[in-house]
PDB file of C-alpha atoms in Angstrom:
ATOM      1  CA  UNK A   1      -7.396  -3.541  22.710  1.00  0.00           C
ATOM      2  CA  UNK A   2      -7.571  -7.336  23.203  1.00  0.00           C
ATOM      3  CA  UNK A   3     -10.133  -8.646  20.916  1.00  0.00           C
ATOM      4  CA  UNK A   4     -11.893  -7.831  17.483  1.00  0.00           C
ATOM      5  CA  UNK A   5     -14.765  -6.033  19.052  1.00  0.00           C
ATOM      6  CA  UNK A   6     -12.837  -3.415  20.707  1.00  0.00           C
ATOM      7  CA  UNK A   7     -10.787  -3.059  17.526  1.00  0.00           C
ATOM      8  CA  UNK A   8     -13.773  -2.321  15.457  1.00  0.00           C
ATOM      9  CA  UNK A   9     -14.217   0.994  18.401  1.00  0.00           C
ATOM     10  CA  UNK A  10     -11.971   2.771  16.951  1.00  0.00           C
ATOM     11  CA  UNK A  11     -13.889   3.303  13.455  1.00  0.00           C
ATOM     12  CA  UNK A  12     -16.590   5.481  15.997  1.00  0.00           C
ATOM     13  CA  UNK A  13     -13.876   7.034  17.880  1.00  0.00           C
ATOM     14  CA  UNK A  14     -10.946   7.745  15.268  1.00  0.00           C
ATOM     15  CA  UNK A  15      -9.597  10.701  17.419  1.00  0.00           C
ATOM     16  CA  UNK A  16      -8.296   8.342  20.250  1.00  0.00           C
ATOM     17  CA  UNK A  17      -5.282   6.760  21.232  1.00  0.00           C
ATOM     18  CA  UNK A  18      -4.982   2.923  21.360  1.00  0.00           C
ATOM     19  CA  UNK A  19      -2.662   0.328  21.971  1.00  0.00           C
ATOM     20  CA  UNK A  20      -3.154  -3.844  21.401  1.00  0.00           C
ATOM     21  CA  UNK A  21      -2.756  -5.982  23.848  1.00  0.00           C
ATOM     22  CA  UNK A  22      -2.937  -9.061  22.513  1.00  0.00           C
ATOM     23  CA  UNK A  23      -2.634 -10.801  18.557  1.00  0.00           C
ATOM     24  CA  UNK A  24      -6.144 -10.428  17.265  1.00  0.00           C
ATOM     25  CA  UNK A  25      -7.661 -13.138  14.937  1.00  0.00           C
ATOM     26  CA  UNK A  26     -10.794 -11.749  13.038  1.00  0.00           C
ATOM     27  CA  UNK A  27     -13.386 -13.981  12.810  1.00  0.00           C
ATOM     28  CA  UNK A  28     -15.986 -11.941  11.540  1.00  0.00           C
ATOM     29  CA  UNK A  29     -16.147  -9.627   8.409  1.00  0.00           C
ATOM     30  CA  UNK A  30     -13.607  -6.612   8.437  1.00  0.00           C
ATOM     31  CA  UNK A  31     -14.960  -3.341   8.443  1.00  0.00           C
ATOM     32  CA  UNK A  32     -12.349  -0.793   7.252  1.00  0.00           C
ATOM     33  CA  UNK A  33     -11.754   1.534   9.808  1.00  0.00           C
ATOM     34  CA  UNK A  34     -13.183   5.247   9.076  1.00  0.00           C
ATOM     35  CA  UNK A  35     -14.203   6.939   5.775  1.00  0.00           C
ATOM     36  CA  UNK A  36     -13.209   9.865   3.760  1.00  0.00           C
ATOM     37  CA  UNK A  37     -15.023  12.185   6.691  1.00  0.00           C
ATOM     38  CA  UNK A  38     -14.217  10.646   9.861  1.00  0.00           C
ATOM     39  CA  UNK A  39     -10.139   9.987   8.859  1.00  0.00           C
ATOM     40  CA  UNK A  40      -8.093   8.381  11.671  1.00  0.00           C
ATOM     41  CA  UNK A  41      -6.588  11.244  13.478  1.00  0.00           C
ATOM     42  CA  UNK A  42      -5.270   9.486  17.079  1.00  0.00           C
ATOM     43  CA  UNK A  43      -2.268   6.571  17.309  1.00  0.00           C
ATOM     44  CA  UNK A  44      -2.888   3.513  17.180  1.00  0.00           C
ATOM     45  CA  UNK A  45       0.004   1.446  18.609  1.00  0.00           C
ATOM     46  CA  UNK A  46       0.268  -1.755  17.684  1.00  0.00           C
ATOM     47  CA  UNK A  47       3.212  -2.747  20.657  1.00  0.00           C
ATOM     48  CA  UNK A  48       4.482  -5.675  18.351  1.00  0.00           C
ATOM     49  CA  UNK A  49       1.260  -7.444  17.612  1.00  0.00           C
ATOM     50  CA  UNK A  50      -0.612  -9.071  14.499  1.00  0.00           C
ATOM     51  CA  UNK A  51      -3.661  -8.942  12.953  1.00  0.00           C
ATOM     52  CA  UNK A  52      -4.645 -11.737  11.037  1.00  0.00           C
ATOM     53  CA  UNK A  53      -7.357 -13.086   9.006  1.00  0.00           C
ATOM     54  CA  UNK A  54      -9.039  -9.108   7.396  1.00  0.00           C
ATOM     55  CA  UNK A  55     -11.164  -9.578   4.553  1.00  0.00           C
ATOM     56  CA  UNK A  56     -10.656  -6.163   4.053  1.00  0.00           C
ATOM     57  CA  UNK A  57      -8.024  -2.804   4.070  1.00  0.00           C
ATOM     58  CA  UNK A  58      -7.596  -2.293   7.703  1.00  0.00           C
ATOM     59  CA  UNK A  59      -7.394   1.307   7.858  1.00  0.00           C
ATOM     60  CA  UNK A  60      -9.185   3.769   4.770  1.00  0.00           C
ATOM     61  CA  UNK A  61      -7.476   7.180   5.754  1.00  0.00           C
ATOM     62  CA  UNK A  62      -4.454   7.835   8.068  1.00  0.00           C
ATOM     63  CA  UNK A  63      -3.529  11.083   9.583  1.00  0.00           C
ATOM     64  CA  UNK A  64      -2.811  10.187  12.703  1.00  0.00           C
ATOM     65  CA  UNK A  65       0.412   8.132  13.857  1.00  0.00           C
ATOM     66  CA  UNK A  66       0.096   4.113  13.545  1.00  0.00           C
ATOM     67  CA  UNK A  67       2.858   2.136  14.683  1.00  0.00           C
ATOM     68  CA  UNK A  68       4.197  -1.117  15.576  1.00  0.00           C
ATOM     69  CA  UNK A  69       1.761  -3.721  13.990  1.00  0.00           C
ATOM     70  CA  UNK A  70       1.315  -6.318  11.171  1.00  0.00           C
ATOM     71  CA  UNK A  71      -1.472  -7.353   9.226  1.00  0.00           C
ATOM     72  CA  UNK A  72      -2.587 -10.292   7.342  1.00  0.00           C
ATOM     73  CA  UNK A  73      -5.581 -11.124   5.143  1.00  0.00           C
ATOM     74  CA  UNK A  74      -7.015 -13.856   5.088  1.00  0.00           C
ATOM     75  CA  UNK A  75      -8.702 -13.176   0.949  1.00  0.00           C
ATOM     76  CA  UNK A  76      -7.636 -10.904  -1.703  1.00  0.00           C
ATOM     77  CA  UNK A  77      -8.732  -7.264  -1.014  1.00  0.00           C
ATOM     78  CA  UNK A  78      -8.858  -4.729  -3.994  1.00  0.00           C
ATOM     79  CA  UNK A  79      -6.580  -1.429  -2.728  1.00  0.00           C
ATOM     80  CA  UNK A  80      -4.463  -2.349  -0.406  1.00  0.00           C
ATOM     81  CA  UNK A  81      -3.749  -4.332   2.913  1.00  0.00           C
ATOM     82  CA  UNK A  82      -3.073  -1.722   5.836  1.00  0.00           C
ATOM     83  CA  UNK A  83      -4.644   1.686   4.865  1.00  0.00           C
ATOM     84  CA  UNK A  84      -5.836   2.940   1.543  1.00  0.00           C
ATOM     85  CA  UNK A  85      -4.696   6.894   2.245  1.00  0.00           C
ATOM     86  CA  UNK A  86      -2.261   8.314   4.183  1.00  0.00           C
ATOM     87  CA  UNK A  87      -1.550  11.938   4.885  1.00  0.00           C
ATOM     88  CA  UNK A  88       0.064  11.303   8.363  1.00  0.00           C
ATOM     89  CA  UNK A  89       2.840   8.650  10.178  1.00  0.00           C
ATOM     90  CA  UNK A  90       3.285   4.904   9.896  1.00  0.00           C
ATOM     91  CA  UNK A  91       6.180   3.234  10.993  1.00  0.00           C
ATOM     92  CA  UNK A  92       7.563  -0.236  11.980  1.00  0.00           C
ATOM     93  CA  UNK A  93       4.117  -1.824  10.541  1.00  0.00           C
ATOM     94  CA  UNK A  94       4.244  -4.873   8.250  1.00  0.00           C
ATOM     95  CA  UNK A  95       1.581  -6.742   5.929  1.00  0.00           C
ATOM     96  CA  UNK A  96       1.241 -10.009   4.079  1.00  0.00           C
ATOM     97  CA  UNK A  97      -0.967 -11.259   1.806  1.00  0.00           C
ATOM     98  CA  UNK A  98      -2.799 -10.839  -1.853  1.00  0.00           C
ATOM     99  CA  UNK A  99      -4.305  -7.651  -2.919  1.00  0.00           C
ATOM    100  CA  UNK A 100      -6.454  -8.291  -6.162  1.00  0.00           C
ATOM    101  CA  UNK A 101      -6.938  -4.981  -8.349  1.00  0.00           C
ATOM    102  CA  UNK A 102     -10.426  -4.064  -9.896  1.00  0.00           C
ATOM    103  CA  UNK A 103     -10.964  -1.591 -13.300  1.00  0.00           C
ATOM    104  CA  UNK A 104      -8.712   1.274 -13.300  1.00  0.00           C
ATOM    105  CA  UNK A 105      -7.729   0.940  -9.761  1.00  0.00           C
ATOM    106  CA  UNK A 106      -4.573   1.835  -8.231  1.00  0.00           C
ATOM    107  CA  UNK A 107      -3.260  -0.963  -6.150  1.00  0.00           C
ATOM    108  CA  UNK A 108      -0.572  -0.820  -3.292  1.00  0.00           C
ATOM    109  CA  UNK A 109       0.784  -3.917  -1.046  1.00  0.00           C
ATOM    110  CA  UNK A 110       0.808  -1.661   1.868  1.00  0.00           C
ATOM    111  CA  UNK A 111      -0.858   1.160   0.562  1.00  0.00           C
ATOM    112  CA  UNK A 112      -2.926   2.485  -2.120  1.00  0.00           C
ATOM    113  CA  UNK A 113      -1.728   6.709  -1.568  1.00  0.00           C
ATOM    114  CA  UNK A 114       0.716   8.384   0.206  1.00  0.00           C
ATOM    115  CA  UNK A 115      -0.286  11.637   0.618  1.00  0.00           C
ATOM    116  CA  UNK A 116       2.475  15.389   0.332  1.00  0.00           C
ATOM    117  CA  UNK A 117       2.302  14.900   4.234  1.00  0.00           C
ATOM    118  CA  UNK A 118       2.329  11.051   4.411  1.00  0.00           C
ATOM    119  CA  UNK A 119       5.570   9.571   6.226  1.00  0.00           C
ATOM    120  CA  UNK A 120       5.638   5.971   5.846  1.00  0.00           C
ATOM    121  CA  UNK A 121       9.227   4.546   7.718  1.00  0.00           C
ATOM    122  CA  UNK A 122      10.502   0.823   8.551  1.00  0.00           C
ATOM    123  CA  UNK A 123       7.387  -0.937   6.882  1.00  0.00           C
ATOM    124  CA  UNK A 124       7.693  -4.491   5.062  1.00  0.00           C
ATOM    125  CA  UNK A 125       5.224  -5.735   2.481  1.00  0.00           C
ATOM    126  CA  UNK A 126       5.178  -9.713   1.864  1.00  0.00           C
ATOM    127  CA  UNK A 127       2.112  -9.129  -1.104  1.00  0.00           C
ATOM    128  CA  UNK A 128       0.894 -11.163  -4.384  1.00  0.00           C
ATOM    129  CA  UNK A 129      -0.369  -8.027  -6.751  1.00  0.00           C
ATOM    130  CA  UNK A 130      -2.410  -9.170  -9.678  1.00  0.00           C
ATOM    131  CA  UNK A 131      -4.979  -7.449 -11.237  1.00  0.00           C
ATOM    132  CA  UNK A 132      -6.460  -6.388 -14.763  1.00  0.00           C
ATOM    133  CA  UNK A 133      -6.873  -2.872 -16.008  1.00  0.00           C
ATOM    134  CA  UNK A 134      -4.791  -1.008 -13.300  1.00  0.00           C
ATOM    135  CA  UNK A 135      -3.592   2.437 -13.524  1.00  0.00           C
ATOM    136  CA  UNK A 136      -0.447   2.341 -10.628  1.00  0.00           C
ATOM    137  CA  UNK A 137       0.975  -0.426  -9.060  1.00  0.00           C
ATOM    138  CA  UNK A 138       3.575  -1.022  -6.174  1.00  0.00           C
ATOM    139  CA  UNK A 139       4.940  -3.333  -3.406  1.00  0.00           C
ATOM    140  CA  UNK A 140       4.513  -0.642  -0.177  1.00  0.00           C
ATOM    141  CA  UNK A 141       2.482   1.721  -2.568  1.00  0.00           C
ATOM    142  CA  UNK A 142       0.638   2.237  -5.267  1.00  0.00           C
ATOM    143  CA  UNK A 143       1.070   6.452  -5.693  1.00  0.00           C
ATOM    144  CA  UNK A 144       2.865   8.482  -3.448  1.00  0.00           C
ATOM    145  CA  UNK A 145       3.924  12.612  -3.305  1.00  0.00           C
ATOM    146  CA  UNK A 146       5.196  11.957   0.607  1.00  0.00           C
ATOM    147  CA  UNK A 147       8.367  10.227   2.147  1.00  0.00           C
ATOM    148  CA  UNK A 148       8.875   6.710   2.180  1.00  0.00           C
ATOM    149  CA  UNK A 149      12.053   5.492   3.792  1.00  0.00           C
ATOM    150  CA  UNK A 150      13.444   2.236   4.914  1.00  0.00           C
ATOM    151  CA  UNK A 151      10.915   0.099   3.748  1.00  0.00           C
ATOM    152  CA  UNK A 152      11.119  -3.162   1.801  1.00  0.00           C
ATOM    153  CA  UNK A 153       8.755  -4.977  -0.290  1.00  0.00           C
ATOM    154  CA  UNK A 154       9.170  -8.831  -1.619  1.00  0.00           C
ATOM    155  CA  UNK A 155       6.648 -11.020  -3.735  1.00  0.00           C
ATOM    156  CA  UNK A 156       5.256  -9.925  -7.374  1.00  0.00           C
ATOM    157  CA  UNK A 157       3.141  -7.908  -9.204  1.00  0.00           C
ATOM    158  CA  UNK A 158       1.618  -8.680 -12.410  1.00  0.00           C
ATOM    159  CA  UNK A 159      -0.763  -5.895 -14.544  1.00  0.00           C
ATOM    160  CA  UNK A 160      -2.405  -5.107 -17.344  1.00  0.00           C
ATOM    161  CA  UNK A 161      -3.300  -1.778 -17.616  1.00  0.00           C
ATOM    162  CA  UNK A 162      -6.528   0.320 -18.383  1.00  0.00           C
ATOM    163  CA  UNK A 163      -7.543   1.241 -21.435  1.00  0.00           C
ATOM    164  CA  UNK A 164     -10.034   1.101 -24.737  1.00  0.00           C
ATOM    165  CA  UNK A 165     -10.928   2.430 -28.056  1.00  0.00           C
ATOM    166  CA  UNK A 166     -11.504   5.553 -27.086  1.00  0.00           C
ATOM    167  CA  UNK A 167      -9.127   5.990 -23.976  1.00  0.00           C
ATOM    168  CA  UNK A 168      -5.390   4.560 -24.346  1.00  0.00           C
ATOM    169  CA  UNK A 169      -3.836   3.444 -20.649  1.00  0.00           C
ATOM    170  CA  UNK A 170      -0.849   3.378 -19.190  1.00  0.00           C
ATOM    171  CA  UNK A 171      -0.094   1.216 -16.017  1.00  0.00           C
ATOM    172  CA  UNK A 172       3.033   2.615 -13.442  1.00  0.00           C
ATOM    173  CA  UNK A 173       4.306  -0.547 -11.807  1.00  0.00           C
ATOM    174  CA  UNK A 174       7.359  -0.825  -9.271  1.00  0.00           C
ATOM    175  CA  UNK A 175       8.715  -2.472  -6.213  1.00  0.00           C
ATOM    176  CA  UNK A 176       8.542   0.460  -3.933  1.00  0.00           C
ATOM    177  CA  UNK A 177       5.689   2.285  -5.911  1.00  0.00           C
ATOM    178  CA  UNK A 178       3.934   2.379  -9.060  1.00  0.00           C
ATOM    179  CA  UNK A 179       4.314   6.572  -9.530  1.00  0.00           C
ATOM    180  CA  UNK A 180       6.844   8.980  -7.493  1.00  0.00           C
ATOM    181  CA  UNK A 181       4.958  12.833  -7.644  1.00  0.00           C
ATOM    182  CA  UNK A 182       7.001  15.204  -5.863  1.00  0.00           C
ATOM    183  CA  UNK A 183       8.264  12.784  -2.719  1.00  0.00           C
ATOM    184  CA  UNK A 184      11.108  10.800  -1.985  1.00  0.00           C
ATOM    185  CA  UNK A 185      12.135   7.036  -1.334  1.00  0.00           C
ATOM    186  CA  UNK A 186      15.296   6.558   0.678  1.00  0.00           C
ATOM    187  CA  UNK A 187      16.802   3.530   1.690  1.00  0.00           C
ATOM    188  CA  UNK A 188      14.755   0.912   0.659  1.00  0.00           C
ATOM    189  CA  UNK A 189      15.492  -2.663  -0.913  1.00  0.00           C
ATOM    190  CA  UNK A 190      13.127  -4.367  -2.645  1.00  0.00           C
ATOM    191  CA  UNK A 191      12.722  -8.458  -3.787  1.00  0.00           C
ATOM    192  CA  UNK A 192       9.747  -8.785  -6.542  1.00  0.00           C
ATOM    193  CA  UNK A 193       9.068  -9.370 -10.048  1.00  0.00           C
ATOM    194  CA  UNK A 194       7.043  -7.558 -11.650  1.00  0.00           C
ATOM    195  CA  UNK A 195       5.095  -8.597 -14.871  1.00  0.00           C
ATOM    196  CA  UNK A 196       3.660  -5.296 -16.235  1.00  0.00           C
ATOM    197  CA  UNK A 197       1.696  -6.509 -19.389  1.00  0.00           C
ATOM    198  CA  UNK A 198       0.051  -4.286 -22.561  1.00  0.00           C
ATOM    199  CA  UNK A 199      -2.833  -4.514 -24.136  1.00  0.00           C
ATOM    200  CA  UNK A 200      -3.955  -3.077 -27.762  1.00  0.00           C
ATOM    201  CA  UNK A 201      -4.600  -0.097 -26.116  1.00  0.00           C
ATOM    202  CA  UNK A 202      -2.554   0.357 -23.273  1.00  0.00           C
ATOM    203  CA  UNK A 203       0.874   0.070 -22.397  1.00  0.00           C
ATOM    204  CA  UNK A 204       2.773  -0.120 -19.759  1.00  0.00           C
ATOM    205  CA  UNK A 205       6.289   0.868 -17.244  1.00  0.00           C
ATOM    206  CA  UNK A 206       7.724  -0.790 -14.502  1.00  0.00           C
ATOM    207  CA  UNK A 207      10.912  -0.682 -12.369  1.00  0.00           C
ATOM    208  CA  UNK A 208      12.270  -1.979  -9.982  1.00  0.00           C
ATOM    209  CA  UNK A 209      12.206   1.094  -7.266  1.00  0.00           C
ATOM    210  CA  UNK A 210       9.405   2.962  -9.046  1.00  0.00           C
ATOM    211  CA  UNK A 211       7.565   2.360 -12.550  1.00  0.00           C
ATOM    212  CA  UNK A 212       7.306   6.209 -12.952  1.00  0.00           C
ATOM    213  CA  UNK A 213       8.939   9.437 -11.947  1.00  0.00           C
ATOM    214  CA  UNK A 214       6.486  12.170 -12.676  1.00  0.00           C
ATOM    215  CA  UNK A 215       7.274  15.409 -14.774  1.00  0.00           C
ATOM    216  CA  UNK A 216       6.790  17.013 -11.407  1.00  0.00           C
ATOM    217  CA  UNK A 217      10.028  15.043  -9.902  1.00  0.00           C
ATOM    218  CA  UNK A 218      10.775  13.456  -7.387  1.00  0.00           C
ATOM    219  CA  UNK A 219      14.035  11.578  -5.643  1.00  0.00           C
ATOM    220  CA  UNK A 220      15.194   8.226  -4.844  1.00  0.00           C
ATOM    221  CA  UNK A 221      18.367   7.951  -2.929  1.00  0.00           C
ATOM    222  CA  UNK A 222      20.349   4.903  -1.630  1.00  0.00           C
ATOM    223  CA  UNK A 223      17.630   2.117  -2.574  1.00  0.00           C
ATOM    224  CA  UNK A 224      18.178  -0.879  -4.541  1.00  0.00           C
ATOM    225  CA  UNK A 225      16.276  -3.657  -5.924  1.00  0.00           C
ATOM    226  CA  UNK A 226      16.326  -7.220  -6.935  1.00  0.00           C
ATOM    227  CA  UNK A 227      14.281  -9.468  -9.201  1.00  0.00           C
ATOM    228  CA  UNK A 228      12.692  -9.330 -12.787  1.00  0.00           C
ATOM    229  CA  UNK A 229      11.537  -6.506 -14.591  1.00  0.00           C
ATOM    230  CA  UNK A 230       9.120  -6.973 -17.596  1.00  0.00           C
ATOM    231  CA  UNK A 231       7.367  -3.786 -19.327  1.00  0.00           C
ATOM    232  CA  UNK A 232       5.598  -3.388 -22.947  1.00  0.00           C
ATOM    233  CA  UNK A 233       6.776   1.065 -23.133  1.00  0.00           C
ATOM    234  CA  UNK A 234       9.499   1.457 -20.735  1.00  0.00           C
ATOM    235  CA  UNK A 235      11.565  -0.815 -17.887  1.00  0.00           C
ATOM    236  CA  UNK A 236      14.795  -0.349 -15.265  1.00  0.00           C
ATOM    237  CA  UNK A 237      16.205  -1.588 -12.585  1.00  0.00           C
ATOM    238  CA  UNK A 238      15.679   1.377 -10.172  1.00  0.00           C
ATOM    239  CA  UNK A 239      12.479   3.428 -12.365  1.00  0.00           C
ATOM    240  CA  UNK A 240      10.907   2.408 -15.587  1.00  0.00           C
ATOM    241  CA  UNK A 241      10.812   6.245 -16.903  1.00  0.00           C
TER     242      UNK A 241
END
């Protein structure tokens, strides 16, 4: 693949393998690649190149094997920069840029949801998260029941979360990831402050590894994290409950 036309291919033909040839520069209006029944299933290799200027989440569900690429956008999007599910491998990717969270959304720098099958390994996130009403929040992602491992996230993330008169919210913010369910982080650092906010009816958690550890568990092992922490219900350093 050597220019955005044959990258958009691969949204007809999600069952292929591909490699980039070349840095791509979009110049026309992203299209995410596939949809909730055409996931991407090949491997995409990326052999060290960039993708700049998406208006939109490159990928919308992974269970295939991406590798070896970065991503930039060139405007906020509203999940997440690379992909917004993934249920199978991504490694040695990177993305940078703003990702802009719409009512009761979960919002990820990397990712919105890693999936109980979903490895994510040796991805960076260089992200701006803002965004009003959000449920989860994180620097690589937003939710995750998989394994993410040796993957660092840097920039800030600043919430308020959902909620009304008749529904109160709770917002999950962290570095890594806004709720752990039943996965694992291992061996990640991460540089961002995060600026989890309330409302008068919604509160919120935030740390700086995960903002939540479900009741369903979960484990983080040999991951640290620098930069400020700021939560209305419940804060730490490595997971805000």
């Amino acid at each position: 693949i050597a220019k955005q036309e044959q990258l958009a291919i691969v949204a007809d033909l999600p069952d292929l393998n591909y490699k980039l040839i070349n840095d791509i520069e979009l110049t026309e209006k992203w299209t995410t690649i596939g949809s909730l029944g055409e996931q991407f299933s090949g491997v995409f290799d990326g052999d060290g190149h960039k993708i700049m200027n998406a208006s939109s989440t490159l990928f919308d569900e992974n269970k295939g094997i991406i590798k070896n690429v970065s991503v930039e956008n060139s405007e906020p999007v509203t999940d997440s920069i690379f992909a917004k599910r993934n249920s199978g491998e991504i490694f040695n990717c990177a993305v940078k840029g703003e990702v802009k969270g719409t009512y009761e959304a979960d919002v990820g720098g990397f990712l919105t949801t890693n999936l109980s099958t979903g490895i994510i390994k040796q991805c960076s996130a260089d992200v701006v998260i803002t965004g009003n009403y959000i449920e989860d929040a994180g620097g690589i992602a937003a939710y995750s029941g998989g394994a993410i491992s040796e993957c660092y996230a840097e920039g800030s993330i600043e919430t308020i979360p959902a909620g009304g008169a008749y529904k109160a919210g709770i917002s999950r913010n962290g570095g890594i990831l806004g709720e752990l369910n039943h996965g694992s982080v291992e061996n990640c650092y991460t540089k961002i402050s995060i600026l989890a906010k309330g409302q008068t009816y919604g509160d919120s958690y935030a740390g700086g590894i995960a903002g939540t550890v479900s009741e369903n568990g979960g484990v983080i092992n040999n991951s640290y994290a620098r930069g400020s922490v700021s939560a209305t219900r419940a804060k730490g350093g490595i997971c805000g409950y």
